[in-house]
mmCIF file of C-alpha atoms in Angstrom:
data_model
loop_
_atom_site.group_PDB
_atom_site.id
_atom_site.type_symbol
_atom_site.label_atom_id
_atom_site.label_comp_id
_atom_site.label_asym_id
_atom_site.label_seq_id
_atom_site.Cartn_x
_atom_site.Cartn_y
_atom_site.Cartn_z
ATOM 1 C CA UNK A 29 -8.105 77.841 -86.755
ATOM 2 C CA UNK A 30 -5.445 75.143 -86.718
ATOM 3 C CA UNK A 31 -3.821 74.024 -89.941
ATOM 4 C CA UNK A 32 -5.356 71.560 -92.367
ATOM 5 C CA UNK A 33 -3.186 68.459 -92.498
ATOM 6 C CA UNK A 34 -2.842 66.184 -95.498
ATOM 7 C CA UNK A 35 -1.094 62.848 -95.719
ATOM 8 C CA UNK A 36 0.335 62.169 -99.154
ATOM 9 C CA UNK A 37 -0.489 58.656 -100.393
ATOM 10 C CA UNK A 38 2.383 56.423 -101.553
ATOM 11 C CA UNK A 39 3.715 57.297 -104.999
ATOM 12 C CA UNK A 40 1.742 60.558 -105.200
ATOM 13 C CA UNK A 41 4.248 63.095 -103.824
ATOM 14 C CA UNK A 42 5.404 64.518 -107.169
ATOM 15 C CA UNK A 43 1.883 65.031 -108.535
ATOM 16 C CA UNK A 44 0.691 66.551 -105.229
ATOM 17 C CA UNK A 45 3.607 68.999 -105.140
ATOM 18 C CA UNK A 46 3.033 69.970 -108.769
ATOM 19 C CA UNK A 47 -0.686 70.581 -108.231
ATOM 20 C CA UNK A 48 -0.069 72.654 -105.097
ATOM 21 C CA UNK A 49 2.635 74.706 -106.811
ATOM 22 C CA UNK A 50 0.503 75.193 -109.946
ATOM 23 C CA UNK A 51 -2.302 76.470 -107.701
ATOM 24 C CA UNK A 52 0.145 78.870 -106.031
ATOM 25 C CA UNK A 53 -0.561 77.491 -102.575
ATOM 26 C CA UNK A 54 1.786 77.992 -99.662
ATOM 27 C CA UNK A 55 2.304 74.823 -97.637
ATOM 28 C CA UNK A 56 4.667 73.405 -95.052
ATOM 29 C CA UNK A 57 6.176 69.920 -95.167
ATOM 30 C CA UNK A 58 6.071 68.628 -91.605
ATOM 31 C CA UNK A 59 7.719 65.342 -92.465
ATOM 32 C CA UNK A 60 8.103 63.025 -95.414
ATOM 33 C CA UNK A 61 4.424 62.695 -96.324
ATOM 34 C CA UNK A 62 2.632 65.289 -94.177
ATOM 35 C CA UNK A 63 1.613 68.710 -95.473
ATOM 36 C CA UNK A 64 0.152 71.581 -93.464
ATOM 37 C CA UNK A 65 -2.001 74.160 -95.253
ATOM 38 C CA UNK A 66 -4.241 77.008 -94.233
ATOM 39 C CA UNK A 67 -7.496 75.561 -92.941
ATOM 40 C CA UNK A 68 -9.438 77.635 -95.471
ATOM 41 C CA UNK A 69 -7.760 75.885 -98.423
ATOM 42 C CA UNK A 70 -10.235 74.175 -100.750
ATOM 43 C CA UNK A 71 -8.028 71.142 -101.333
ATOM 44 C CA UNK A 72 -10.826 69.106 -102.913
ATOM 45 C CA UNK A 73 -10.748 71.452 -105.922
ATOM 46 C CA UNK A 74 -6.999 70.874 -106.393
ATOM 47 C CA UNK A 75 -6.216 67.357 -105.200
ATOM 48 C CA UNK A 76 -7.932 63.979 -105.453
ATOM 49 C CA UNK A 77 -8.966 63.306 -101.863
ATOM 50 C CA UNK A 78 -8.324 59.715 -100.715
ATOM 51 C CA UNK A 79 -6.592 58.957 -104.014
ATOM 52 C CA UNK A 80 -3.643 61.373 -103.867
ATOM 53 C CA UNK A 81 -3.949 62.662 -100.302
ATOM 54 C CA UNK A 82 -5.904 61.873 -97.171
ATOM 55 C CA UNK A 83 -7.210 64.645 -94.948
ATOM 56 C CA UNK A 84 -6.008 63.473 -91.547
ATOM 57 C CA UNK A 85 -4.988 65.280 -88.366
ATOM 58 C CA UNK A 86 -1.270 65.440 -87.714
ATOM 59 C CA UNK A 87 -1.388 63.211 -84.628
ATOM 60 C CA UNK A 88 -3.644 60.660 -86.309
ATOM 61 C CA UNK A 89 -1.059 60.292 -89.049
ATOM 62 C CA UNK A 90 1.476 59.088 -86.470
ATOM 63 C CA UNK A 91 -0.512 56.473 -84.530
ATOM 64 C CA UNK A 92 0.599 53.540 -86.685
ATOM 65 C CA UNK A 93 4.256 54.539 -87.155
ATOM 66 C CA UNK A 94 5.341 51.378 -85.336
ATOM 67 C CA UNK A 95 4.263 49.461 -88.466
ATOM 68 C CA UNK A 96 7.189 51.088 -90.288
ATOM 69 C CA UNK A 97 9.703 49.298 -88.052
ATOM 70 C CA UNK A 98 11.864 46.653 -89.745
ATOM 71 C CA UNK A 99 10.991 43.052 -88.996
ATOM 72 C CA UNK A 100 7.200 43.433 -89.133
ATOM 73 C CA UNK A 101 6.003 40.185 -90.735
ATOM 74 C CA UNK A 102 3.624 40.774 -93.622
ATOM 75 C CA UNK A 103 0.843 40.573 -94.408
ATOM 76 C CA UNK A 104 -0.500 41.999 -91.177
ATOM 77 C CA UNK A 105 -4.030 41.088 -90.155
ATOM 78 C CA UNK A 106 -5.775 44.246 -88.955
ATOM 79 C CA UNK A 107 -9.249 44.791 -87.517
ATOM 80 C CA UNK A 108 -10.401 48.423 -87.393
ATOM 81 C CA UNK A 109 -13.254 47.747 -84.982
ATOM 82 C CA UNK A 110 -14.761 51.257 -84.761
ATOM 83 C CA UNK A 111 -13.813 52.151 -88.317
ATOM 84 C CA UNK A 112 -16.050 55.165 -88.952
ATOM 85 C CA UNK A 113 -14.779 56.732 -92.204
ATOM 86 C CA UNK A 114 -11.742 54.424 -92.348
ATOM 87 C CA UNK A 115 -8.915 56.957 -92.160
ATOM 88 C CA UNK A 116 -6.741 54.775 -89.938
ATOM 89 C CA UNK A 117 -7.457 51.738 -92.132
ATOM 90 C CA UNK A 118 -6.221 53.655 -95.180
ATOM 91 C CA UNK A 119 -3.175 54.704 -93.156
ATOM 92 C CA UNK A 120 -2.415 51.062 -92.235
ATOM 93 C CA UNK A 121 -2.923 50.010 -95.854
ATOM 94 C CA UNK A 122 -0.487 52.677 -97.058
ATOM 95 C CA UNK A 123 2.178 51.974 -94.430
ATOM 96 C CA UNK A 124 2.024 48.242 -95.193
ATOM 97 C CA UNK A 125 2.074 48.844 -98.973
ATOM 98 C CA UNK A 126 -1.171 46.924 -99.340
ATOM 99 C CA UNK A 127 0.238 43.866 -97.537
ATOM 100 C CA UNK A 128 -2.701 43.759 -95.150
ATOM 101 C CA UNK A 129 -5.602 41.480 -94.331
ATOM 102 C CA UNK A 130 -8.093 44.171 -93.405
ATOM 103 C CA UNK A 131 -11.352 43.843 -91.529
ATOM 104 C CA UNK A 132 -13.496 46.853 -90.647
ATOM 105 C CA UNK A 133 -16.596 47.143 -88.507
ATOM 106 C CA UNK A 134 -18.794 49.872 -87.155
ATOM 107 C CA UNK A 135 -22.147 50.118 -85.419
ATOM 108 C CA UNK A 136 -23.651 52.192 -88.250
ATOM 109 C CA UNK A 137 -24.522 50.650 -91.613
ATOM 110 C CA UNK A 138 -24.572 54.087 -93.294
ATOM 111 C CA UNK A 139 -21.009 54.750 -92.115
ATOM 112 C CA UNK A 140 -19.833 51.434 -93.572
ATOM 113 C CA UNK A 141 -21.553 52.355 -96.838
ATOM 114 C CA UNK A 142 -19.611 55.651 -96.916
ATOM 115 C CA UNK A 143 -16.424 53.790 -95.970
ATOM 116 C CA UNK A 144 -16.941 51.431 -98.929
ATOM 117 C CA UNK A 145 -17.039 54.410 -101.314
ATOM 118 C CA UNK A 146 -13.965 55.923 -99.683
ATOM 119 C CA UNK A 147 -12.074 52.628 -99.973
ATOM 120 C CA UNK A 148 -13.011 52.410 -103.666
ATOM 121 C CA UNK A 149 -11.494 55.859 -104.231
ATOM 122 C CA UNK A 150 -8.420 54.860 -102.220
ATOM 123 C CA UNK A 151 -7.990 51.683 -104.279
ATOM 124 C CA UNK A 152 -8.635 49.319 -101.370
ATOM 125 C CA UNK A 153 -10.515 46.320 -102.731
ATOM 126 C CA UNK A 154 -9.711 43.339 -100.533
ATOM 127 C CA UNK A 155 -11.244 43.710 -97.104
ATOM 128 C CA UNK A 156 -14.046 42.335 -94.974
ATOM 129 C CA UNK A 157 -16.658 44.522 -93.302
ATOM 130 C CA UNK A 158 -19.496 43.917 -90.906
ATOM 131 C CA UNK A 159 -21.854 45.832 -88.629
ATOM 132 C CA UNK A 160 -21.211 45.356 -84.919
ATOM 133 C CA UNK A 161 -22.201 47.037 -81.687
ATOM 134 C CA UNK A 162 -19.142 46.189 -79.636
ATOM 135 C CA UNK A 163 -20.643 47.705 -76.501
ATOM 136 C CA UNK A 164 -23.007 44.713 -76.297
ATOM 137 C CA UNK A 165 -22.448 40.979 -76.152
ATOM 138 C CA UNK A 166 -22.268 40.141 -79.813
ATOM 139 C CA UNK A 167 -22.801 36.854 -81.612
ATOM 140 C CA UNK A 168 -21.129 38.219 -84.751
ATOM 141 C CA UNK A 169 -17.559 38.223 -83.595
ATOM 142 C CA UNK A 170 -14.488 38.301 -85.731
ATOM 143 C CA UNK A 171 -13.661 34.665 -86.519
ATOM 144 C CA UNK A 172 -9.980 35.201 -87.350
ATOM 145 C CA UNK A 173 -7.371 36.307 -84.879
ATOM 146 C CA UNK A 174 -5.833 39.650 -85.748
ATOM 147 C CA UNK A 175 -2.313 40.855 -85.144
ATOM 148 C CA UNK A 176 -3.503 44.425 -84.716
ATOM 149 C CA UNK A 177 -6.789 45.884 -83.526
ATOM 150 C CA UNK A 178 -7.363 49.574 -84.181
ATOM 151 C CA UNK A 179 -9.972 50.946 -81.802
ATOM 152 C CA UNK A 180 -10.688 54.638 -82.135
ATOM 153 C CA UNK A 181 -13.639 54.344 -79.780
ATOM 154 C CA UNK A 182 -16.508 56.837 -79.721
ATOM 155 C CA UNK A 183 -15.655 59.825 -77.536
ATOM 156 C CA UNK A 184 -16.636 63.361 -76.588
ATOM 157 C CA UNK A 185 -14.802 64.850 -79.550
ATOM 158 C CA UNK A 186 -12.939 67.295 -77.317
ATOM 159 C CA UNK A 187 -9.806 66.773 -79.393
ATOM 160 C CA UNK A 188 -11.482 68.592 -82.279
ATOM 161 C CA UNK A 189 -12.646 71.634 -80.320
ATOM 162 C CA UNK A 190 -9.817 73.758 -81.687
ATOM 163 C CA UNK A 191 -11.370 73.254 -85.142
ATOM 164 C CA UNK A 192 -14.974 73.412 -83.943
ATOM 165 C CA UNK A 193 -15.000 75.545 -80.778
ATOM 166 C CA UNK A 194 -18.772 75.959 -81.018
ATOM 167 C CA UNK A 195 -19.091 72.318 -79.891
ATOM 168 C CA UNK A 196 -17.857 73.341 -76.456
ATOM 169 C CA UNK A 197 -21.032 75.426 -76.056
ATOM 170 C CA UNK A 198 -23.195 72.309 -76.507
ATOM 171 C CA UNK A 199 -21.032 70.042 -74.355
ATOM 172 C CA UNK A 200 -22.473 68.665 -71.112
ATOM 173 C CA UNK A 201 -20.254 67.198 -68.394
ATOM 174 C CA UNK A 202 -22.574 64.173 -68.138
ATOM 175 C CA UNK A 203 -21.509 63.251 -71.675
ATOM 176 C CA UNK A 204 -18.133 62.143 -70.298
ATOM 177 C CA UNK A 205 -19.784 59.464 -68.145
ATOM 178 C CA UNK A 206 -21.737 58.139 -71.123
ATOM 179 C CA UNK A 207 -18.589 57.742 -73.212
ATOM 180 C CA UNK A 208 -16.538 56.269 -70.348
ATOM 181 C CA UNK A 209 -19.185 53.572 -69.893
ATOM 182 C CA UNK A 210 -19.364 52.858 -73.651
ATOM 183 C CA UNK A 211 -15.570 52.713 -74.016
ATOM 184 C CA UNK A 212 -15.246 50.291 -71.097
ATOM 185 C CA UNK A 213 -17.841 47.989 -72.671
ATOM 186 C CA UNK A 214 -16.075 48.102 -76.043
#
């Protein structure tokens, strides 16, 4: 199993370190706010998930690093168009220190309901959300122009097979064609 990666939320490093040390857990600091732990670690019994840390793959933690560059005008208007659980939205919010005009959408109402709860825990209050199937012509389009669109489009999930190798057993090659078509429409 690969490591479990946590991203420490802004201002939470000291409390996270203390809790991990008090629990006697071995961890590696990969960079300033990224921790690697054994995948079997029950972090939800030690740390406040989405409040103190976000469970987020190492590479996912890096996708918005360009927002850290000097000269980025704030606030930044961001649309996370296939938001799912909102991990990248929380990442953008944290990098921009809350100086964000955030819009999130997803095709699934239940996912947006879960995202709302996750945002509440994360302290994100000011955002707009709507349901949208972006693979179809859609009357409900975003009315404002955004400076950044995050699109983590639906996919085969092959990037997670190291964590869930059993999924490879159920995978069918025809699935690739389905996702290619959907991604092109989005």
